[in-house]
Coordinates of C-alpha atoms in Angstrom, one line a residue:
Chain A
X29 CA 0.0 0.0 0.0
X30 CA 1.6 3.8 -1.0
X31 CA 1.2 6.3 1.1
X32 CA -1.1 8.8 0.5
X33 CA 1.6 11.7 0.4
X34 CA 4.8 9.6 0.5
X35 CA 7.2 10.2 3.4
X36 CA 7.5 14.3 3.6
X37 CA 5.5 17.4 3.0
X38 CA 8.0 19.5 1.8
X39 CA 6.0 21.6 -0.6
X40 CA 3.1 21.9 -3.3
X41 CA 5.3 22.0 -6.3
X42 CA 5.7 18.3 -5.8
X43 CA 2.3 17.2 -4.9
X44 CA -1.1 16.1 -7.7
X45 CA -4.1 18.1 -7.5
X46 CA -5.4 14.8 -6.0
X47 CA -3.1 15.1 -3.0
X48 CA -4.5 18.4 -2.5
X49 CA -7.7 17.2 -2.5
X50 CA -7.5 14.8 -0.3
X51 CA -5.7 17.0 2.2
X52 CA -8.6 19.5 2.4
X53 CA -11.0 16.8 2.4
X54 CA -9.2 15.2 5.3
X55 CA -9.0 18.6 7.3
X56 CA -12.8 18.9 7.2
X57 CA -13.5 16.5 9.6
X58 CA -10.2 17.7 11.6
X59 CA -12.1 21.0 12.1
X60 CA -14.7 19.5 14.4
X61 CA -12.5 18.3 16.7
X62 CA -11.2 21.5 17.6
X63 CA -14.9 22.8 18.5
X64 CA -15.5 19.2 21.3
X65 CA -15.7 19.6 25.0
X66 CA -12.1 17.2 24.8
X67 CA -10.4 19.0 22.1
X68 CA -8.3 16.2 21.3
X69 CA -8.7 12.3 19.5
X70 CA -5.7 9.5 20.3
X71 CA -4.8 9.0 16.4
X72 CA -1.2 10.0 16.7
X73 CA -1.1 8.7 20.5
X74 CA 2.9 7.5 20.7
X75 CA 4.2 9.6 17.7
X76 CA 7.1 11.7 18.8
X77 CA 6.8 15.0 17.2
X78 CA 10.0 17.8 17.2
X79 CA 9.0 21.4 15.8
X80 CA 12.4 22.3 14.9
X81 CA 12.6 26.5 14.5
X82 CA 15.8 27.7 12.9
X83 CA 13.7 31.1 12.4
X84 CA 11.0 33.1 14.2
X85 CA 7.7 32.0 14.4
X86 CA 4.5 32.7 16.6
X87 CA 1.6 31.7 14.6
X88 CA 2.8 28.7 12.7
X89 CA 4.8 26.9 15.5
X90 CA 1.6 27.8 17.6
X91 CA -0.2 26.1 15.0
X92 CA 1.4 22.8 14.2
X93 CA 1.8 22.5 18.3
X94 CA -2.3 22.1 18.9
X95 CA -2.6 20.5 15.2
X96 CA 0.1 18.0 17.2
X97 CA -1.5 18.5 20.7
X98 CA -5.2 17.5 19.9
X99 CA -3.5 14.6 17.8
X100 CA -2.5 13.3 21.0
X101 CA 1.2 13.6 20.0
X102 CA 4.0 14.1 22.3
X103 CA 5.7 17.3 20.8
X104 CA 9.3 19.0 21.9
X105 CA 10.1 22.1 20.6
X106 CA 13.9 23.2 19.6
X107 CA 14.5 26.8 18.6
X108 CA 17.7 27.4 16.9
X109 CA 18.9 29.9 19.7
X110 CA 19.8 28.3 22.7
X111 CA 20.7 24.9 21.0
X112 CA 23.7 23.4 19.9
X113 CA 23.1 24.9 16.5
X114 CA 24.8 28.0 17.8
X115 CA 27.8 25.8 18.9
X116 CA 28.5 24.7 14.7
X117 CA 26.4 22.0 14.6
X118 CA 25.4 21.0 10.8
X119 CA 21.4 20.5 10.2
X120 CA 21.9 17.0 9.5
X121 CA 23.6 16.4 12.7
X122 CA 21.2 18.0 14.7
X123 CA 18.4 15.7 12.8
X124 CA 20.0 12.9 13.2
X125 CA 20.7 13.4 16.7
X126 CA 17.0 13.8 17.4
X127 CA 16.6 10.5 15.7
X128 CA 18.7 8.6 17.7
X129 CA 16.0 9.5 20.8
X130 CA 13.3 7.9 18.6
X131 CA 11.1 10.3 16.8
X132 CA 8.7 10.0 14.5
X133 CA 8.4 13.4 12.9
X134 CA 10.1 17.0 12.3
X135 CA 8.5 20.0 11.9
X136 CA 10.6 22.5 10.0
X137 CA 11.2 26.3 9.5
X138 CA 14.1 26.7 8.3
X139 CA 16.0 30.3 6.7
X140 CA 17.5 28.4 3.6
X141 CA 15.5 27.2 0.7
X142 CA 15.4 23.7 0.2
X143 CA 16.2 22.7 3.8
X144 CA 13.3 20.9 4.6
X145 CA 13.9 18.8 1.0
X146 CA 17.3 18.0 2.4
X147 CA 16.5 17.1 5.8
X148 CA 13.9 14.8 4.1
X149 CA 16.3 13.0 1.8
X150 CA 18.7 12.1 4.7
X151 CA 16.5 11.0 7.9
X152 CA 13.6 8.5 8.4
X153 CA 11.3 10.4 10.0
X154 CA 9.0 12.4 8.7
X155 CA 9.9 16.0 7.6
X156 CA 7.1 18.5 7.2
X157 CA 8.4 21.7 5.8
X158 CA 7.0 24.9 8.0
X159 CA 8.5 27.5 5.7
X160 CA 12.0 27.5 3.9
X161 CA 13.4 30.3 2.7
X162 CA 11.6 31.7 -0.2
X163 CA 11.1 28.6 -1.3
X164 CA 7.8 27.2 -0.4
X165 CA 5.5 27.2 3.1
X166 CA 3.0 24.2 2.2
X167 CA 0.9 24.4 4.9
X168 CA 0.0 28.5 4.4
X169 CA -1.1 27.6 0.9
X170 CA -3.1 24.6 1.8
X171 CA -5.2 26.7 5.4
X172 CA -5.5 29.5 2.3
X173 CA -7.1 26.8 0.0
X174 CA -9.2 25.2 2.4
X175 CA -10.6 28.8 3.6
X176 CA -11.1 30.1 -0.3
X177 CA -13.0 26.8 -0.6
X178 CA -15.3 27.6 2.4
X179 CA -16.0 30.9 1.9
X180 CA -16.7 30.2 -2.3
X181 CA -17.5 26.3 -2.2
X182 CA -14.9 25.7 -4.7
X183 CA -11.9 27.2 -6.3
X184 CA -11.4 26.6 -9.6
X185 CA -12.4 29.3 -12.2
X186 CA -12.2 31.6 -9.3
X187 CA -9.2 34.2 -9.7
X188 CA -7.3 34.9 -6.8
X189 CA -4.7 37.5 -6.8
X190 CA -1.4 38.0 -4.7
X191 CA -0.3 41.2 -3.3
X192 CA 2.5 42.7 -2.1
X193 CA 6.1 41.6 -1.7
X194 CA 5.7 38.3 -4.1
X195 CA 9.8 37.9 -4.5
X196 CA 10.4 37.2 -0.7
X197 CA 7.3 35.6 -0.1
X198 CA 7.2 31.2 0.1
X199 CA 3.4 31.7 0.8
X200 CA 3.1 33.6 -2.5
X201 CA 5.2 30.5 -4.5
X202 CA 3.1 27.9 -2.5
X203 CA -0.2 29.3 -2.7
X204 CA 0.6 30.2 -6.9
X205 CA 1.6 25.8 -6.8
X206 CA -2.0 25.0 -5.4
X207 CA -4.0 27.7 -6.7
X208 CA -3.0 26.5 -10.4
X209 CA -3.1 23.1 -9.8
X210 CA -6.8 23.8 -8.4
X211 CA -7.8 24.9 -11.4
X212 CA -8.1 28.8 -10.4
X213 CA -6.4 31.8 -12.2
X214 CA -3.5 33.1 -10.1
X215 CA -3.0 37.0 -10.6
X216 CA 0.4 39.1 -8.7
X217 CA 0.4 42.6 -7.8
X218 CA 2.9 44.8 -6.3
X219 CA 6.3 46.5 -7.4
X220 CA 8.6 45.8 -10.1
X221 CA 11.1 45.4 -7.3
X222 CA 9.5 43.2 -5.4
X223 CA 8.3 40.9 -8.3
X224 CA 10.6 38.0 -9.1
X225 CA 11.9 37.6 -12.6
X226 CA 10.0 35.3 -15.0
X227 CA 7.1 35.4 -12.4
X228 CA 4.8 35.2 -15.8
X229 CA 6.6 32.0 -16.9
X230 CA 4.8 30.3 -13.6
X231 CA 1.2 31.2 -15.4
X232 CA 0.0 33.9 -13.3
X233 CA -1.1 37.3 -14.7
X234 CA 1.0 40.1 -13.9
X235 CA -1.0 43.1 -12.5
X236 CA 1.0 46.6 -11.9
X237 CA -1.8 48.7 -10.8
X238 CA -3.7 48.0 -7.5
X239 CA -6.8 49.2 -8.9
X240 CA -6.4 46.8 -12.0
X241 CA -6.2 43.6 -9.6
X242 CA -9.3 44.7 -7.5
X243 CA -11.4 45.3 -10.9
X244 CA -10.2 41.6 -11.7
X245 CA -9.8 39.4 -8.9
X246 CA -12.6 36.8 -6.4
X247 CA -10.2 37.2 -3.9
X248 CA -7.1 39.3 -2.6
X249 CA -4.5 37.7 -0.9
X250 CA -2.5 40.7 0.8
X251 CA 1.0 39.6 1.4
X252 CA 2.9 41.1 4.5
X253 CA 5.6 44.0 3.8
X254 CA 8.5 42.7 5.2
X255 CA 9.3 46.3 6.9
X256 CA 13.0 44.8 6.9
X257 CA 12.7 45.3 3.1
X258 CA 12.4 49.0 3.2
X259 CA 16.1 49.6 4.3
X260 CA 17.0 47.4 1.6
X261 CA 16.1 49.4 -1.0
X262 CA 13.1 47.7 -2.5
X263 CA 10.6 50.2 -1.9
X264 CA 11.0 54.2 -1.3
X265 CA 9.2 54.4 1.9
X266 CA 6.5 52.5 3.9
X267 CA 3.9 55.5 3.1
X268 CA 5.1 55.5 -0.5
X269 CA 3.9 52.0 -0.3
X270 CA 1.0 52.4 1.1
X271 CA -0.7 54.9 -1.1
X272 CA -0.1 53.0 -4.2
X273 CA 0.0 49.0 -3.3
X274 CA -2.2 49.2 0.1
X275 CA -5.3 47.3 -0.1
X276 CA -8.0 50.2 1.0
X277 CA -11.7 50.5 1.7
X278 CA -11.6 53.5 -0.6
X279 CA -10.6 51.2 -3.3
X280 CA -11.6 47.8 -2.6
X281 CA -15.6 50.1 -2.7
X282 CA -14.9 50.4 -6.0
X283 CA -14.3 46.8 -7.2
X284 CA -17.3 45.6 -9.5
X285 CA -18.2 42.5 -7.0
X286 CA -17.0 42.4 -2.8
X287 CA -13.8 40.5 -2.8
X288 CA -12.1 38.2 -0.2
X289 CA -9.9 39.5 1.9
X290 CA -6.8 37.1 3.2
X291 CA -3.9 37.5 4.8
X292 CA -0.9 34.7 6.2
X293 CA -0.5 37.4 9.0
X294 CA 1.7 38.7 11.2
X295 CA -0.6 41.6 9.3
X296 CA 1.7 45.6 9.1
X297 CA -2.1 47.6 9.2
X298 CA -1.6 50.8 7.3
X299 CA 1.2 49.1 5.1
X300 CA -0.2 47.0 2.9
X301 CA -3.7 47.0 4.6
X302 CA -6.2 49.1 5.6
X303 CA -7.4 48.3 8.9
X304 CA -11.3 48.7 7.9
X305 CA -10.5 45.9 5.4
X306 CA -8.2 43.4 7.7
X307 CA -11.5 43.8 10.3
X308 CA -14.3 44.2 7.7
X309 CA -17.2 42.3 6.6
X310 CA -14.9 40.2 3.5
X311 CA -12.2 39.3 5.6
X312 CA -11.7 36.1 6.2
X313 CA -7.8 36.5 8.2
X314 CA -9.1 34.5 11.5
X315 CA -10.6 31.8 9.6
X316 CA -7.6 31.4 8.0
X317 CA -5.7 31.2 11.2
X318 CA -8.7 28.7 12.2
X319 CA -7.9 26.1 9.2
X320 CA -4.0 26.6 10.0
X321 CA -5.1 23.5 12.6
X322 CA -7.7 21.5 11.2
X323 CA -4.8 21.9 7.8
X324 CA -2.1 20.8 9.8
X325 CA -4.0 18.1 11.5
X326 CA -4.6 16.4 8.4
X327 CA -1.5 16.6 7.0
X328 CA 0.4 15.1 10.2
X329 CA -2.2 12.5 10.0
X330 CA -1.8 11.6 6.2
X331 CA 1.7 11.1 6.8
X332 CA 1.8 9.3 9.9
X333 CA 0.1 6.1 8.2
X334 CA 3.5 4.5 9.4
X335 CA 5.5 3.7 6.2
X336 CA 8.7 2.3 7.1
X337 CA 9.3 0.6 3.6
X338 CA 9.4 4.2 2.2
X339 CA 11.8 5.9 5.3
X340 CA 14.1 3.1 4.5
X341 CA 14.2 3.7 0.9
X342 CA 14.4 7.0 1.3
X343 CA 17.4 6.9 4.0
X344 CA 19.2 4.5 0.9
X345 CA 19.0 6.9 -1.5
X346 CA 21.1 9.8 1.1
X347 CA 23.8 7.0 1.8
Chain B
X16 CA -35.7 -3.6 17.0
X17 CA -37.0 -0.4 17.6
X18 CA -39.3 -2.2 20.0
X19 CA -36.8 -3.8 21.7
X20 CA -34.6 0.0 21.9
X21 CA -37.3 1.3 23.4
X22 CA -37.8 -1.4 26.1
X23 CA -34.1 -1.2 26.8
X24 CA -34.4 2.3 27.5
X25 CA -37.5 2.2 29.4
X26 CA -39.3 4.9 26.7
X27 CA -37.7 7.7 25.0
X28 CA -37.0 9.7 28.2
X29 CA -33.5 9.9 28.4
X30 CA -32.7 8.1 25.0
X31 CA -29.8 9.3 22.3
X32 CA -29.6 7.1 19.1
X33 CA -25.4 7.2 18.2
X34 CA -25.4 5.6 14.5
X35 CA -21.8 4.4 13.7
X36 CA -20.2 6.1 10.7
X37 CA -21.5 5.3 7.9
X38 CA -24.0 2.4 7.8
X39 CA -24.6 3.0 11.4
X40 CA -25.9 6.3 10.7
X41 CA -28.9 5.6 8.7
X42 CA -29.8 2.9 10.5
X43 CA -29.9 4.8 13.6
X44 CA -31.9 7.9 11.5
X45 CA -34.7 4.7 10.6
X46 CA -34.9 3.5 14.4
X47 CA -35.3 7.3 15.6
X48 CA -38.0 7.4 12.8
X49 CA -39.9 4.2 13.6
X50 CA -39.8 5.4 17.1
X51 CA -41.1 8.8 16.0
X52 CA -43.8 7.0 14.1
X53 CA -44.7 4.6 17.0
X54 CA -44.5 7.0 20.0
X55 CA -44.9 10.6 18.5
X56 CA -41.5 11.4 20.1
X57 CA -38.4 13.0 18.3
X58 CA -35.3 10.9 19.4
X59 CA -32.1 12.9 19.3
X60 CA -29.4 10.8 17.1
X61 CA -26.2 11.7 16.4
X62 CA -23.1 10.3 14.4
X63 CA -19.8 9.3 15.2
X64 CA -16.8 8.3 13.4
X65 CA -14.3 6.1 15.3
X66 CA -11.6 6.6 12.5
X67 CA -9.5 9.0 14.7
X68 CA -10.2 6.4 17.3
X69 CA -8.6 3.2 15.7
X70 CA -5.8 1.6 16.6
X71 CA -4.5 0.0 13.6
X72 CA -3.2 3.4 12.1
X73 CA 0.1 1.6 11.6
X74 CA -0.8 -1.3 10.0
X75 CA -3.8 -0.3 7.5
X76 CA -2.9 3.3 6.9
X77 CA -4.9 6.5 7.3
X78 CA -8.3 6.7 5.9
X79 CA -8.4 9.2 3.8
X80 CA -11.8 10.2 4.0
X81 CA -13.3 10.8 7.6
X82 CA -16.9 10.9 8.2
X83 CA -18.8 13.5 10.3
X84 CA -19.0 13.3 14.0
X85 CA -22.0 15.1 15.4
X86 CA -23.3 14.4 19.1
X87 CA -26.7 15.7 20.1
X88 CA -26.1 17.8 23.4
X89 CA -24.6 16.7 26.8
X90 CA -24.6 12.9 26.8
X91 CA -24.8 13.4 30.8
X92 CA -27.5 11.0 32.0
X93 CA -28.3 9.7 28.9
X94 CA -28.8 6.6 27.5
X95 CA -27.1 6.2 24.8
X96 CA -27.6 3.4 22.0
X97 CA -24.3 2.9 19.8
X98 CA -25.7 1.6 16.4
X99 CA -24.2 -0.1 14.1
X100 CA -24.7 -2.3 10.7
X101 CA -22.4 -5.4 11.5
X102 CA -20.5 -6.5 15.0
X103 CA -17.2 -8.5 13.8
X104 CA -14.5 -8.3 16.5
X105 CA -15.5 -5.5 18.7
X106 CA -12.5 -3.1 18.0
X107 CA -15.0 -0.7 16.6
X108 CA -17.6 -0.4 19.4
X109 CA -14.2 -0.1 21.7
X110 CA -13.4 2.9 19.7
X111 CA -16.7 4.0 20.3
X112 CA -16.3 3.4 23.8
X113 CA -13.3 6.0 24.0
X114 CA -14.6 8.2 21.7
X115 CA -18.1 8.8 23.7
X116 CA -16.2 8.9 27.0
X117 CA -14.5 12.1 25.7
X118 CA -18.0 13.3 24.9
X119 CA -19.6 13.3 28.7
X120 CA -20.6 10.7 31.0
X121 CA -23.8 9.2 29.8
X122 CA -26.0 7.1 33.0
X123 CA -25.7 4.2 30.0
X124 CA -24.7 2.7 27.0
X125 CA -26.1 -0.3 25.3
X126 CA -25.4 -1.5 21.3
X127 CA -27.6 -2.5 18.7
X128 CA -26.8 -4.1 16.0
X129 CA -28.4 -5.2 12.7
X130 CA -26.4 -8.0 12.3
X131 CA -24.2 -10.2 14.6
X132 CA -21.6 -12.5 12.6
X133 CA -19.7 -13.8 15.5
X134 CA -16.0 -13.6 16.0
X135 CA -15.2 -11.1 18.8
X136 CA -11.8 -10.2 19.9
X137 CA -13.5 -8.2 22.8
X138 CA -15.3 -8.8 25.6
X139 CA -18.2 -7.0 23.5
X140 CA -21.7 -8.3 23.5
X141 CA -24.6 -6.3 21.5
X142 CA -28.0 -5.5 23.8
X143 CA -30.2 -5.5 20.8
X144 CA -29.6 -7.7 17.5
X145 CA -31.8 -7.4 14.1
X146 CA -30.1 -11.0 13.3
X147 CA -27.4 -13.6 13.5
X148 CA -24.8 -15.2 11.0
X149 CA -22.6 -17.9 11.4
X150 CA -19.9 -16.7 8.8
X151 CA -16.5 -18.5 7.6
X152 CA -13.0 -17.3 7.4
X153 CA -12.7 -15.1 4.6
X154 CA -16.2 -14.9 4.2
X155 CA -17.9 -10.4 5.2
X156 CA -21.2 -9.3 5.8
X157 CA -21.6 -6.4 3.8
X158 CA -24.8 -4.4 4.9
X159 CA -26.5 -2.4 2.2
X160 CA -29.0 0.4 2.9
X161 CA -30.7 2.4 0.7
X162 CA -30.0 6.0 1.3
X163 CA -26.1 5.0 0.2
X164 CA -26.6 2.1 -1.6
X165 CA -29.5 2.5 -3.8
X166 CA -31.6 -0.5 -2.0
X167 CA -31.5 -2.9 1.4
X168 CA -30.1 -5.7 1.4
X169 CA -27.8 -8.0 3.9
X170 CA -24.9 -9.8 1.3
X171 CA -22.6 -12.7 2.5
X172 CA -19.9 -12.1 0.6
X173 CA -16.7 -15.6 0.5
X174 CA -13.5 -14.5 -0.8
X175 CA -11.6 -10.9 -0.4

């Protein structure tokens, strides 16, 4: 028997619309059990789960630890500071260290792109990327799938557009992964300097003007300004910004049908969003945070179907 | 059976029909609805999936799809009637079990069954039985129902 989504979870680039599917199916259920008296069921009961975190996170490693948590997994949490990561130790090492106390699973967020992808190829357990680099941050796109599929009852045909600082973003190259394979158009908006080269080569439409995407999207996915950015040299000022790019009530009033509002969070209000939007009637920002469980639920689940055949093949092909 | 549900609960007082995703289910909704017929008295009933509940996830893999759970209320002081199509080895009315203990504390629970075919690996006994098989190795009782199936019907079936 295969597994439904093979040993790791390391983005949606690599995954059939099918696997989508059945994760968001799978996460349906998952959402009632987070709304019992016992918020928890015993299906992971025994499965050692580390949420390793070589960069900060609130919301996500919050996330994955009650996805874990009402799984009934025992969970440990390593942050990169104040481990022996700071001593020199190699990712790898650290991994394989943890796997010699008899784990199950790793959670990983992870600076570099690709880490997850490599931690995968060279341990047994199960790796579940949590965000690497600007590579990909499977999980986002998947609580954004499930929550454009609630609020419209499907997604494909519907066009969903991407806002903001698309170039640094793994939720932007993630959610543009599932989106397409969903069947939905993808649409970017946001500064030349924040849009990565050949972005159009990925299928999406390329939008310059805010107005332009709000006259043609279903829903607005407003990506966070990393403020960080700013000193870079990517974009003049954060005010600059915000009077061209930010997502307004003043504009969004004069898009032809109300749009959906989303947002991966942590949200810079009066940056890239107005705060009468973020808290307004179409936004659907603490659902999304909502699904981030049920989402992670599943896919710990789907991959805990115990397959050692595939960890051992795996763990041949790194040797 | 619904008569003998009733008399096991002394009347509809206190009485919660759980149907046993997914079989389970409509056969629960058709007592509850003979009962309502009978007695003039709406039954809650509620559904439960013991998927999450198992514990074979090693061995046969997750399922992928998993069936609504929906409990009627506080089960405190109930009496609560597991029903379920077939009772094989009693793994999944142990699930159950667990699953209802994390739901309250009902005053009871009893099982029904619509069809018994023998071959527990549990101290499990059913309270109420529509029928019973003697089935070989190899051989499954595969419980139709119309609302699913398209029409009702109870099928030996030898072989995988």
């Amino acid at each position: 028997m295969t597994a439904a989504l093979g040993k790791d979870l390391v983005g949606l680039e690599r995954l059939s619309p099918d696997q989508i599917r059945l994760i968001l199916d799978t996460a349906e259920p998952f959402k009632e059990v987070s709304e019992r008296p016992i918020k928890k069921v015993p299906a992971l009961r025994g499965k050692t789960i580390v949420n390793l975190f070589f960069e900060a996170s609130t919301r996500t490693r919050i996330s994955f630890e009650f996805a874990e948590k009402r799984l009934s997994a025992d969970t440990v949490n390593v942050a990169a500071s104040g481990s022996a990561v700071q001593k020199g130790e190699t990712l790898v090492d650290t991994a394989r260290n943890l796997e010699a106390m008899r784990i199950d699973m790793v959670v990983i967020r992870h600076p570099s792109s690709g880490a997850a992808a490599f931690l995968g190829d060279r341990i047994r357990s199960n790796v579940v990327n949590a965000g690497d680099g600007k590579h990909e941050h499977p999980t986002q796109a998947l609580l954004d799938l499930l929550t454009i599929r609630d609020k419209h009852g499907k997604i494909a045909g519907l066009k969903v557009c991407l806002v903001g600082d698309v170039l640094h973003s793994r939720v932007a190259r993630s959610n543009i992964w599932g989106l397409s394979k969903l069947g939905a158009e993808v649409g970017v908006c946001g500064p030349d300097t924040l849009m990565p080269r050949g972005i159009e080569e990925l299928g999406v439409c390329r939008f310059r003007r805010i107005e332009e995407a709000i006259e043609w999207a279903d829903v607005l996915n407003v990506l966070r300004l990393q403020l960080e950015r700013m000193e870079m040299g990517f974009i003049p000022s954060v005010r600059e910004y915000y009077r061209v790019f930010g997502v307004t009530l003043e504009r969004l009033e004069k898009a032809p049908r109300p749009l959906t509002i989303m947002h991966p969070g942590p949200m810079n209000r009066g940056v890239e969003i107005d705060s009468r939007v973020a808290d307004g009637p179409h936004s659907v920002i603490l659902d999304q945070v909502t699904n981030g469980v049920a989402v992670r639920m599943a896919v710990l689940y789907l991959l805990a179907g115990g397959r050692p055949e595939l960890a051992d093949a795996a763990k041949r092909g790194a040797e | 059976m619904a008569v003998e549900v009733l008399e096991l609960a002394h009347g509809t007082d206190r009485l919660v029909l759980i149907g046993i995703q997914r079989r389970g289910v409509e056969l629960a909704e058709r007592i509850a609805r003979l009962i309502e017929q009978d007695e003039g008295v709406v039954v809650p009933r509620g559904a439960l999936d013991i998927t999450l509940y198992r514990d074979d996830l090693e061995t046969v893999g997750p399922k992928p799809v998993i069936g609504e759970t929906r409990i009627p209320g506080d089960l405190g002081g109930k009496h609560v009637v597991i029903v379920d199509d077939v009772l094989y080895t009693g793994r999944t009315v142990r699930a159950a079990l667990d699953e209802l203990a994390d739901f309250g504390r009902p005053e009871r629970i009893s099982l029904c069954v619509l069809v018994d075919r023998g071959g527990r690996e549990l101290p499990i006994q059913p309270d109420v039985v529509g029928t019973k098989v003697k089935v070989g190795d190899g051989e499954r009782v595969d419980v139709l129902v119309e609302e699913l199936d398209g029409r009702d019907e109870v099928d030996l079936v030898s072989g995988k």
